[in-house]
PDB file of C-alpha atoms in Angstrom:
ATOM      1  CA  UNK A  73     -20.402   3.080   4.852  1.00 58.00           C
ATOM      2  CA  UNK A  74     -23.305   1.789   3.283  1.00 59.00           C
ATOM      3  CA  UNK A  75     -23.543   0.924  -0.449  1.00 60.00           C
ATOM      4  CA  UNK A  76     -26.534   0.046  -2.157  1.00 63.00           C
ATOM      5  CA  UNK A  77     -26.661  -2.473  -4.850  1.00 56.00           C
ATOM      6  CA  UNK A  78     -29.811  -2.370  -5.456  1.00 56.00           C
ATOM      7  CA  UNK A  79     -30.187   1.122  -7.033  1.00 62.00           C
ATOM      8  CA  UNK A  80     -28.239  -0.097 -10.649  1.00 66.00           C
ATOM      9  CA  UNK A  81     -30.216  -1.051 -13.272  1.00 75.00           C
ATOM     10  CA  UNK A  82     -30.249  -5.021 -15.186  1.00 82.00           C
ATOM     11  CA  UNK A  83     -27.925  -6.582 -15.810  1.00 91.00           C
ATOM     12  CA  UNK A  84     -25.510  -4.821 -13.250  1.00 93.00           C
ATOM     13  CA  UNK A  85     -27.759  -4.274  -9.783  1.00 87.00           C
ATOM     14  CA  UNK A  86     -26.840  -6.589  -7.195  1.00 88.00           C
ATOM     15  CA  UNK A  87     -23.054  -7.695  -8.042  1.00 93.00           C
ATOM     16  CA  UNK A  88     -20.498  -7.092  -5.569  1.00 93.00           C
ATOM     17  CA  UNK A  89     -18.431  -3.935  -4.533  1.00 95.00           C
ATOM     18  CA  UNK A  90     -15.312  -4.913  -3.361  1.00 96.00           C
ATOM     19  CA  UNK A  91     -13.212  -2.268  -1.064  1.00 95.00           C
ATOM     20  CA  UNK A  92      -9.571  -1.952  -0.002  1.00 96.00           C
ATOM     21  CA  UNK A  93      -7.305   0.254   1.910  1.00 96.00           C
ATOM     22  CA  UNK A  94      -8.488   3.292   4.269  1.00 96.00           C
ATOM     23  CA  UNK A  95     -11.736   2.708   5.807  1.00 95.00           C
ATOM     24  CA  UNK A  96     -13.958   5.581   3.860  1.00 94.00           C
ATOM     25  CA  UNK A  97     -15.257   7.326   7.168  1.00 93.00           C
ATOM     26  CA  UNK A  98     -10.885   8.088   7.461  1.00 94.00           C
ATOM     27  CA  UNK A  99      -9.737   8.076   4.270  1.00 96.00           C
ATOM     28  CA  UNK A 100      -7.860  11.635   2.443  1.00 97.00           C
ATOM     29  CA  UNK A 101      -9.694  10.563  -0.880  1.00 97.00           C
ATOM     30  CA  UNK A 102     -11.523   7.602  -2.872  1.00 97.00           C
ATOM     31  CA  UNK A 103     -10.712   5.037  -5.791  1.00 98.00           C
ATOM     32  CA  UNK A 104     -13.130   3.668  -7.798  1.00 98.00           C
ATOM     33  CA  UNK A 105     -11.613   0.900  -9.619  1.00 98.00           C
ATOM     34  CA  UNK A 106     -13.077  -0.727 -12.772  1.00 98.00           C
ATOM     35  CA  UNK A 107     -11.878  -3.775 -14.410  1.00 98.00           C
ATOM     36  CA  UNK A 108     -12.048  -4.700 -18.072  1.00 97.00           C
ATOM     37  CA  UNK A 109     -13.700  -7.392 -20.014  1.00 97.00           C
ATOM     38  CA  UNK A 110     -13.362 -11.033 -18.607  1.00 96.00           C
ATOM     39  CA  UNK A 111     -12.010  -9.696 -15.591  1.00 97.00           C
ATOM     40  CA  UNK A 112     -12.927  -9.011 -12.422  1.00 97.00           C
ATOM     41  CA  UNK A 113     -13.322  -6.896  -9.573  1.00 97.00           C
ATOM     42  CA  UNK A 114     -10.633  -9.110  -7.490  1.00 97.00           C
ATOM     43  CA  UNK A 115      -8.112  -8.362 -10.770  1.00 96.00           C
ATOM     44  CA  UNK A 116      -8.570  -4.738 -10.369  1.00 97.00           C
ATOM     45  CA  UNK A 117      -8.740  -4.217  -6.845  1.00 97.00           C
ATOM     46  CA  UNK A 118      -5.612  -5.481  -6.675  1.00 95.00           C
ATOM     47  CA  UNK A 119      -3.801  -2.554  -8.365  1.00 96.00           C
ATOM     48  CA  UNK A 120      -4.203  -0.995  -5.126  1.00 96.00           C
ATOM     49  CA  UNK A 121      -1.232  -2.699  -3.263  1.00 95.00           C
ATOM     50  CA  UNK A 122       0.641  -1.450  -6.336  1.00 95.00           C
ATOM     51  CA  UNK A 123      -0.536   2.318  -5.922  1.00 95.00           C
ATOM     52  CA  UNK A 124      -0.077   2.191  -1.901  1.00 85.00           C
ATOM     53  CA  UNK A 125      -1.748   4.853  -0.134  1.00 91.00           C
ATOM     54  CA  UNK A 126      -2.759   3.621   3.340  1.00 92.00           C
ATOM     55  CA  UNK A 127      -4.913   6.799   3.549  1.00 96.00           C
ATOM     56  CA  UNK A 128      -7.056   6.325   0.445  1.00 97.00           C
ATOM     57  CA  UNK A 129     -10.430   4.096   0.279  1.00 97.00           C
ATOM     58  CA  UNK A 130     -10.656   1.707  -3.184  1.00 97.00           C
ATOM     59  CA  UNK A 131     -13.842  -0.170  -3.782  1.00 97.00           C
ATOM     60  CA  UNK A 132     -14.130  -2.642  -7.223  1.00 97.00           C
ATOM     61  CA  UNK A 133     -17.429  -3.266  -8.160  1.00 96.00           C
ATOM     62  CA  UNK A 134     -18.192  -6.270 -10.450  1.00 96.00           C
ATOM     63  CA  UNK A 135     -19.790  -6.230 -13.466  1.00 97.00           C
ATOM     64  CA  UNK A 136     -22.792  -9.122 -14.717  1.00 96.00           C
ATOM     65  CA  UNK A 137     -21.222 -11.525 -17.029  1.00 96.00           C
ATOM     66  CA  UNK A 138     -17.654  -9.922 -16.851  1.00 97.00           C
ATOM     67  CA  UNK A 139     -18.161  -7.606 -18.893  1.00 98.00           C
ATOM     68  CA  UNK A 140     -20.236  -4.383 -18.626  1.00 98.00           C
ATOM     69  CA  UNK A 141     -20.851  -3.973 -22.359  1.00 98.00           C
ATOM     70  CA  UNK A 142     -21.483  -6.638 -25.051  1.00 97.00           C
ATOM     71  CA  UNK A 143     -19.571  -4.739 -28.163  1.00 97.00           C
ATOM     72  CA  UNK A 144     -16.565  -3.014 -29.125  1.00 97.00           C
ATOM     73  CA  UNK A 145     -16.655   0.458 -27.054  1.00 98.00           C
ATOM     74  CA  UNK A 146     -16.244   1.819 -30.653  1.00 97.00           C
ATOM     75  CA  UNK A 147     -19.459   0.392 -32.008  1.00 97.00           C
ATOM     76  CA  UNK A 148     -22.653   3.052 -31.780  1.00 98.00           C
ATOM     77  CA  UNK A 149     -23.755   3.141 -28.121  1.00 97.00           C
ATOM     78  CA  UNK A 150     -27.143   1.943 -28.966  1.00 97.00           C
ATOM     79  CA  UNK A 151     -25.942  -1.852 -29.453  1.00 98.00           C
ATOM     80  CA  UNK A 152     -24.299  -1.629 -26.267  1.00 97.00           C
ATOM     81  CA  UNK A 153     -27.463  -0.700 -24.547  1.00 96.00           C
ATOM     82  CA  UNK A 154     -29.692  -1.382 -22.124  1.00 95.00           C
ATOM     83  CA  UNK A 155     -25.683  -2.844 -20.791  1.00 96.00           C
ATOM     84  CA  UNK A 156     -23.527   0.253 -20.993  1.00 97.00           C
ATOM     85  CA  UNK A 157     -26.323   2.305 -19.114  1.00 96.00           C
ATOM     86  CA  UNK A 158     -26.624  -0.081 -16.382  1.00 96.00           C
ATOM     87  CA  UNK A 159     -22.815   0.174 -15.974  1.00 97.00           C
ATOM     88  CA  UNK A 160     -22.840   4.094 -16.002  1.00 97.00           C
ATOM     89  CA  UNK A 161     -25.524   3.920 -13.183  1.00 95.00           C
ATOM     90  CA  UNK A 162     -23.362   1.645 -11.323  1.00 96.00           C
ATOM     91  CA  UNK A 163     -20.364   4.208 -11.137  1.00 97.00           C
ATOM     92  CA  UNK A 164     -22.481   6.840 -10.464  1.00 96.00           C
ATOM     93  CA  UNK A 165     -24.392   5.504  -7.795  1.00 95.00           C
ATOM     94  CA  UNK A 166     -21.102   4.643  -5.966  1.00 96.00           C
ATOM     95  CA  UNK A 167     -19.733   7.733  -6.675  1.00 97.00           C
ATOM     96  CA  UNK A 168     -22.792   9.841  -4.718  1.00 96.00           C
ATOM     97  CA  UNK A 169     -22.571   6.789  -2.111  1.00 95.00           C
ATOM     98  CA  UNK A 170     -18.738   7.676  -1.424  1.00 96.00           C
ATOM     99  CA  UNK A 171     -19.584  11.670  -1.335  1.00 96.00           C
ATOM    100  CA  UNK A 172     -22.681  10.529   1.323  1.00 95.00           C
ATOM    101  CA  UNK A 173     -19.847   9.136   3.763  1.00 95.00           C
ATOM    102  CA  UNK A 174     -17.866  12.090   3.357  1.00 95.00           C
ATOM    103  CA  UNK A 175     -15.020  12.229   0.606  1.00 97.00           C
ATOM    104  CA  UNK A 176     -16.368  15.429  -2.121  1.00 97.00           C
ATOM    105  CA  UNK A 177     -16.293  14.469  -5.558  1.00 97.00           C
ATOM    106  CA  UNK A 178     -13.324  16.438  -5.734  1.00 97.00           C
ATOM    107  CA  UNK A 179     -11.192  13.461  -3.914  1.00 98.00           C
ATOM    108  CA  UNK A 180     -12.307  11.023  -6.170  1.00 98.00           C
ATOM    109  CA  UNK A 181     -10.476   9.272  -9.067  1.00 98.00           C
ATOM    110  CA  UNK A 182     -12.155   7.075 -11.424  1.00 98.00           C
ATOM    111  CA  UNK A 183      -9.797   4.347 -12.647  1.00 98.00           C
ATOM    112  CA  UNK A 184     -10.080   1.918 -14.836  1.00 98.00           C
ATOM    113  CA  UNK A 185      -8.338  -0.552 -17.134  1.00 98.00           C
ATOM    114  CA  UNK A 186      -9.275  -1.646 -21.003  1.00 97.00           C
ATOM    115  CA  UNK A 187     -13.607  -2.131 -21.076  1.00 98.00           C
ATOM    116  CA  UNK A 188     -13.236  -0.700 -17.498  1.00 98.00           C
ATOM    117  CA  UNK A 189     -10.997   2.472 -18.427  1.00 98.00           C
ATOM    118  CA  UNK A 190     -13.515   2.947 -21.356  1.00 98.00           C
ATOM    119  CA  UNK A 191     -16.643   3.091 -19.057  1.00 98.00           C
ATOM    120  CA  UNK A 192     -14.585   5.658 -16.431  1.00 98.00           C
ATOM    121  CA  UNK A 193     -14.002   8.393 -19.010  1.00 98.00           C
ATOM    122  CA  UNK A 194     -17.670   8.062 -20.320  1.00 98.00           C
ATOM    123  CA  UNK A 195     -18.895   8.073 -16.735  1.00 98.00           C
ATOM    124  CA  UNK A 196     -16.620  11.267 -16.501  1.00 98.00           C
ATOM    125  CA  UNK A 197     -18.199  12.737 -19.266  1.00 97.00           C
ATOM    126  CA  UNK A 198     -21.202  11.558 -18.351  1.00 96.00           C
ATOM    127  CA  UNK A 199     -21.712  13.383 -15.214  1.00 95.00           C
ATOM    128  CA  UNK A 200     -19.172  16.680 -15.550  1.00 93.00           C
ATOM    129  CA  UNK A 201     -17.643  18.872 -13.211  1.00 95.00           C
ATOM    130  CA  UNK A 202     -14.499  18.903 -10.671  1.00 97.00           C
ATOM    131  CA  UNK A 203     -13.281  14.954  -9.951  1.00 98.00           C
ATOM    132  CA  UNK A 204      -9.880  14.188  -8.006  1.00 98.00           C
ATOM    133  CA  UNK A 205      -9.003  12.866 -11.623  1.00 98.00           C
ATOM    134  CA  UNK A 206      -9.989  10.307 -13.912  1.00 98.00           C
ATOM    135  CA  UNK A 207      -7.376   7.511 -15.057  1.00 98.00           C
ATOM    136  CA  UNK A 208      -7.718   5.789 -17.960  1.00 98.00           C
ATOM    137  CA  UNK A 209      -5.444   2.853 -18.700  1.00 97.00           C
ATOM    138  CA  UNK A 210      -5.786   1.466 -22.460  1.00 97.00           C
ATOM    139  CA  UNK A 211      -9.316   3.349 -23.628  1.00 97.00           C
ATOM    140  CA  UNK A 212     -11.009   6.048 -24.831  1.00 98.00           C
ATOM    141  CA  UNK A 213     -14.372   7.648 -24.936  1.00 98.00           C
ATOM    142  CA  UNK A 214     -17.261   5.511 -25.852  1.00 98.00           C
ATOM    143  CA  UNK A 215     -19.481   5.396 -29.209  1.00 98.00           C
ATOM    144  CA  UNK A 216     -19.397   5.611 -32.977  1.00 98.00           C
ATOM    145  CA  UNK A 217     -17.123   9.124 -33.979  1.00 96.00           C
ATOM    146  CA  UNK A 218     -20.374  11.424 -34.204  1.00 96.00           C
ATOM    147  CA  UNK A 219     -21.211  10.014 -31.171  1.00 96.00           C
ATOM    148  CA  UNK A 220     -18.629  11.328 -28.966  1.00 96.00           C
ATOM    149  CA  UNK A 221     -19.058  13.280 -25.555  1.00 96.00           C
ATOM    150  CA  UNK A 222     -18.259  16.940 -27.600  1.00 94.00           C
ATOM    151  CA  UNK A 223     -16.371  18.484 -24.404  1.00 94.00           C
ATOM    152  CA  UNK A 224     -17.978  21.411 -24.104  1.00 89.00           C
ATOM    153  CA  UNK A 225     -18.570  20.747 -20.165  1.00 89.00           C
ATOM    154  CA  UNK A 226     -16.207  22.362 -17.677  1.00 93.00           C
ATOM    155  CA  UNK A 227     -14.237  19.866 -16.106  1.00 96.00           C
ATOM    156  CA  UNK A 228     -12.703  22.367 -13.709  1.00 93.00           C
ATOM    157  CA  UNK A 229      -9.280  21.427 -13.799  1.00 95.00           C
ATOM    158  CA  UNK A 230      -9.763  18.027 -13.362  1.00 97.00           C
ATOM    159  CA  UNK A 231      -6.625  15.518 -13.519  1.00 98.00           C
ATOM    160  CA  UNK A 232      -6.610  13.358 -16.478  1.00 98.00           C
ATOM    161  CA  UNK A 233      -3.837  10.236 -16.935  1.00 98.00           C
ATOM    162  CA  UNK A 234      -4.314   8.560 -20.340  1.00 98.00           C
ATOM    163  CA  UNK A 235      -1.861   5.479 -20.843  1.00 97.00           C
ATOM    164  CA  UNK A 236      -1.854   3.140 -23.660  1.00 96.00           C
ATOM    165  CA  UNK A 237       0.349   1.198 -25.985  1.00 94.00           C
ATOM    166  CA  UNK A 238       1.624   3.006 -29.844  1.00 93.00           C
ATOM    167  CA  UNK A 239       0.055  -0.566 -31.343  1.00 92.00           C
ATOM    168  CA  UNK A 240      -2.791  -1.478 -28.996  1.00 92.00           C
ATOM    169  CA  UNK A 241      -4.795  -4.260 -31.227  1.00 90.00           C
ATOM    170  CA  UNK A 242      -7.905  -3.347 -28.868  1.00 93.00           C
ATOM    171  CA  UNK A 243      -7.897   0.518 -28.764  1.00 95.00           C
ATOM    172  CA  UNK A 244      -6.932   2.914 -31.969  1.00 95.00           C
ATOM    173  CA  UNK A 245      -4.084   5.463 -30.843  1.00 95.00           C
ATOM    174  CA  UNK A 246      -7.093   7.752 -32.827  1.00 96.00           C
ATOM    175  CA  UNK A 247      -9.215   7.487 -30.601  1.00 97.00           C
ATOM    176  CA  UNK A 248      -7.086   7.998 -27.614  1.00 97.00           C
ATOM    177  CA  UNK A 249      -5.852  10.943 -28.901  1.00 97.00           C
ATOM    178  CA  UNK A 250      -9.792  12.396 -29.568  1.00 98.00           C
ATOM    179  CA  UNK A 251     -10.226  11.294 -25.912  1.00 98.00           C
ATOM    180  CA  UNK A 252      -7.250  13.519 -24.797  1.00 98.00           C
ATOM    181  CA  UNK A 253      -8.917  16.501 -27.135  1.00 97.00           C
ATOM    182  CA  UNK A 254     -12.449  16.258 -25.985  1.00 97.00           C
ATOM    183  CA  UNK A 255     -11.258  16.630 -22.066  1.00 98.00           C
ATOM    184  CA  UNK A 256      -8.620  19.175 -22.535  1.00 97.00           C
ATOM    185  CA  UNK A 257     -11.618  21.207 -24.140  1.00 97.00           C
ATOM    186  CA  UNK A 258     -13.835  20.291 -21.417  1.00 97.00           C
ATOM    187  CA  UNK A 259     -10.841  22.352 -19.078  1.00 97.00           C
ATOM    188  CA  UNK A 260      -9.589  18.915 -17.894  1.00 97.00           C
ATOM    189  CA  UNK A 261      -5.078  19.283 -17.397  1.00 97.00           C
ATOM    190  CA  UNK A 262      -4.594  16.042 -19.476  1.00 98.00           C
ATOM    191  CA  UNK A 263      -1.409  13.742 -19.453  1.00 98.00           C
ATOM    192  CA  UNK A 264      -1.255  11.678 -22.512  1.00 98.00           C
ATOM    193  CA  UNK A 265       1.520   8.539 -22.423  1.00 97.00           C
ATOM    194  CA  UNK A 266       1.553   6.324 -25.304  1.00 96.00           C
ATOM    195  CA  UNK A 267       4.153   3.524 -25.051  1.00 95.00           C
ATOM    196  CA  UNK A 268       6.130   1.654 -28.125  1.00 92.00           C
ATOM    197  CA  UNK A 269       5.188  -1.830 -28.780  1.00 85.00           C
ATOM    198  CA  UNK A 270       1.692  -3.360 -28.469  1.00 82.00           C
ATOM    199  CA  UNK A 271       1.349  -4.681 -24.952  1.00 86.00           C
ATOM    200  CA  UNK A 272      -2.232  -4.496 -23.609  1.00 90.00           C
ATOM    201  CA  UNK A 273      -1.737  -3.957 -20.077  1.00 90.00           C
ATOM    202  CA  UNK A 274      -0.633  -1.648 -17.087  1.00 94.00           C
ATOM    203  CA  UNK A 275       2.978  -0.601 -16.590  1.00 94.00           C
ATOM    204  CA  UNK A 276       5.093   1.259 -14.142  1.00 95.00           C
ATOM    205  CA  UNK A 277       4.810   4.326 -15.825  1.00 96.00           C
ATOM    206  CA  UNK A 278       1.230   4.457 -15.283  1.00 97.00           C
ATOM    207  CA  UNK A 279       1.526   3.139 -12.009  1.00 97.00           C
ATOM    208  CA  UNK A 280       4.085   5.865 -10.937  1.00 97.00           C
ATOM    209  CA  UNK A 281       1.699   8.792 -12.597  1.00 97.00           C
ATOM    210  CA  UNK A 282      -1.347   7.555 -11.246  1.00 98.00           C
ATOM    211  CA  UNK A 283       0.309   7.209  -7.463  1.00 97.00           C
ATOM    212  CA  UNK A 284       1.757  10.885  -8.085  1.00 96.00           C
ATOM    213  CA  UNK A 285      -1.785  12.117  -8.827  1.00 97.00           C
ATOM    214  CA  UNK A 286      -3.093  10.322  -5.771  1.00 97.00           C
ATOM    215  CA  UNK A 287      -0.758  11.374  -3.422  1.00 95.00           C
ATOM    216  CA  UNK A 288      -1.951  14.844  -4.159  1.00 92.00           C
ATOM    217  CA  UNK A 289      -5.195  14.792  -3.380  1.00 94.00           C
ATOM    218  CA  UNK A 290      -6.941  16.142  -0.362  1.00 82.00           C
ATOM    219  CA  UNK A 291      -3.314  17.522   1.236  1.00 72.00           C
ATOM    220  CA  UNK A 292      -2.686  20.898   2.282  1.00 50.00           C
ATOM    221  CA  UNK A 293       0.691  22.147   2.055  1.00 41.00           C
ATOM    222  CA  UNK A 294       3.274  22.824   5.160  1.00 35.00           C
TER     223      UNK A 294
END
């Protein structure tokens, strides 16, 4: 498989796309894995030992600067700009290069954690319709309130895991819980897990949910 870097827009074209597990030409279904802000594409790719799956193809890709927005996803999407649509473009574009080398939209997740689960629900929203799911571990949708994506897309079903701590100091339970409303009127079948305490980070719950969703992608029953 060939992915093209150059197709994203500044600051994001040309950073690296990392990739892990099944080659994609042989792999049941596709991650793409997006890491949050001063992180990096080696952090999240590495949730993929964690998930297991021999059979699935993850790929990382790295944003400019570490992070692939400047403010607060909360802030209006204008001062995030020309950033947040260079990211969008980059999950996109990987997305169409993964359905070029075989694997339908339908057998792809979009994962991602903090900044990075943020820009996979907006690039969900962004571009509608039936994924393999979308996982989004401590975020929400992006933009001032009467900003956000309204829903009124059909997300066919799609499979929607959103995990995040009761006391998050980076992401209002509010706004997690508008997430969770806008894609279960978009048609999406939405898991919601918020966890007591205030860790900012990935736990075996999510890690069990997420590899249950996985594991039933792109198999036919007995």
């Amino acid at each position: 498989m060939t992915i093209d870097k150059t197709r994203g827009a500044a600051p994001h074209a040309g950073q690296r796309i990392l990739s892990a597990g099944a080659p994609v030409e042989k792999a049941r279904a596709a991650v793409v894995m997006l890491h949050g802000r001063g992180a990096t594409a080696d952090d999240i790719i590495g949730l993929a030992d964690h998930l297991g799956q021999n059979d699935v193809a993850y790929f990382a890709p790295q944003a400019a600067g570490y992070a692939w927005y400047p403010q607060r996803f909360m802030q209006p999407t204008a001062l995030n700009q020309p950033y947040l649509g260079a990211a969008l473009g980059v999950v996109h574009n990987l997305v169409d290069d993964i359905v070029a080398a075989g694997i339908a939209r339908e057998r792809i997740v979009l994962l991602g954690f903090s900044q990075g689960s943020c820009l996979a629900l907006e690039a969900v929203a962004r571009k509608p319709g039936r994924y393999g799911g979308a996982v989004g571990l401590s975020g929400g949708l992006i933009g001032a309130d009467n900003e956000l994506w309204n829903g009124a897309d059909d997300l066919a079903g799609t499979p929607v895991l959103l995990g995040c701590a009761e006391l998050d100091a980076h992401i209002p339970l509010s706004r997690v819980q508008e997430t969770a409303a806008r894609f279960e009127k978009a048609g999406a079948g939405v898991t919601t897990r918020i966890y007591r305490g205030s860790a900012h980070g990935v736990n075996a719950d999510e890690i069990e949910l997420t590899t249950a969703l996985l594991s039933g992608i792109g198999k036919t029953a007995a």
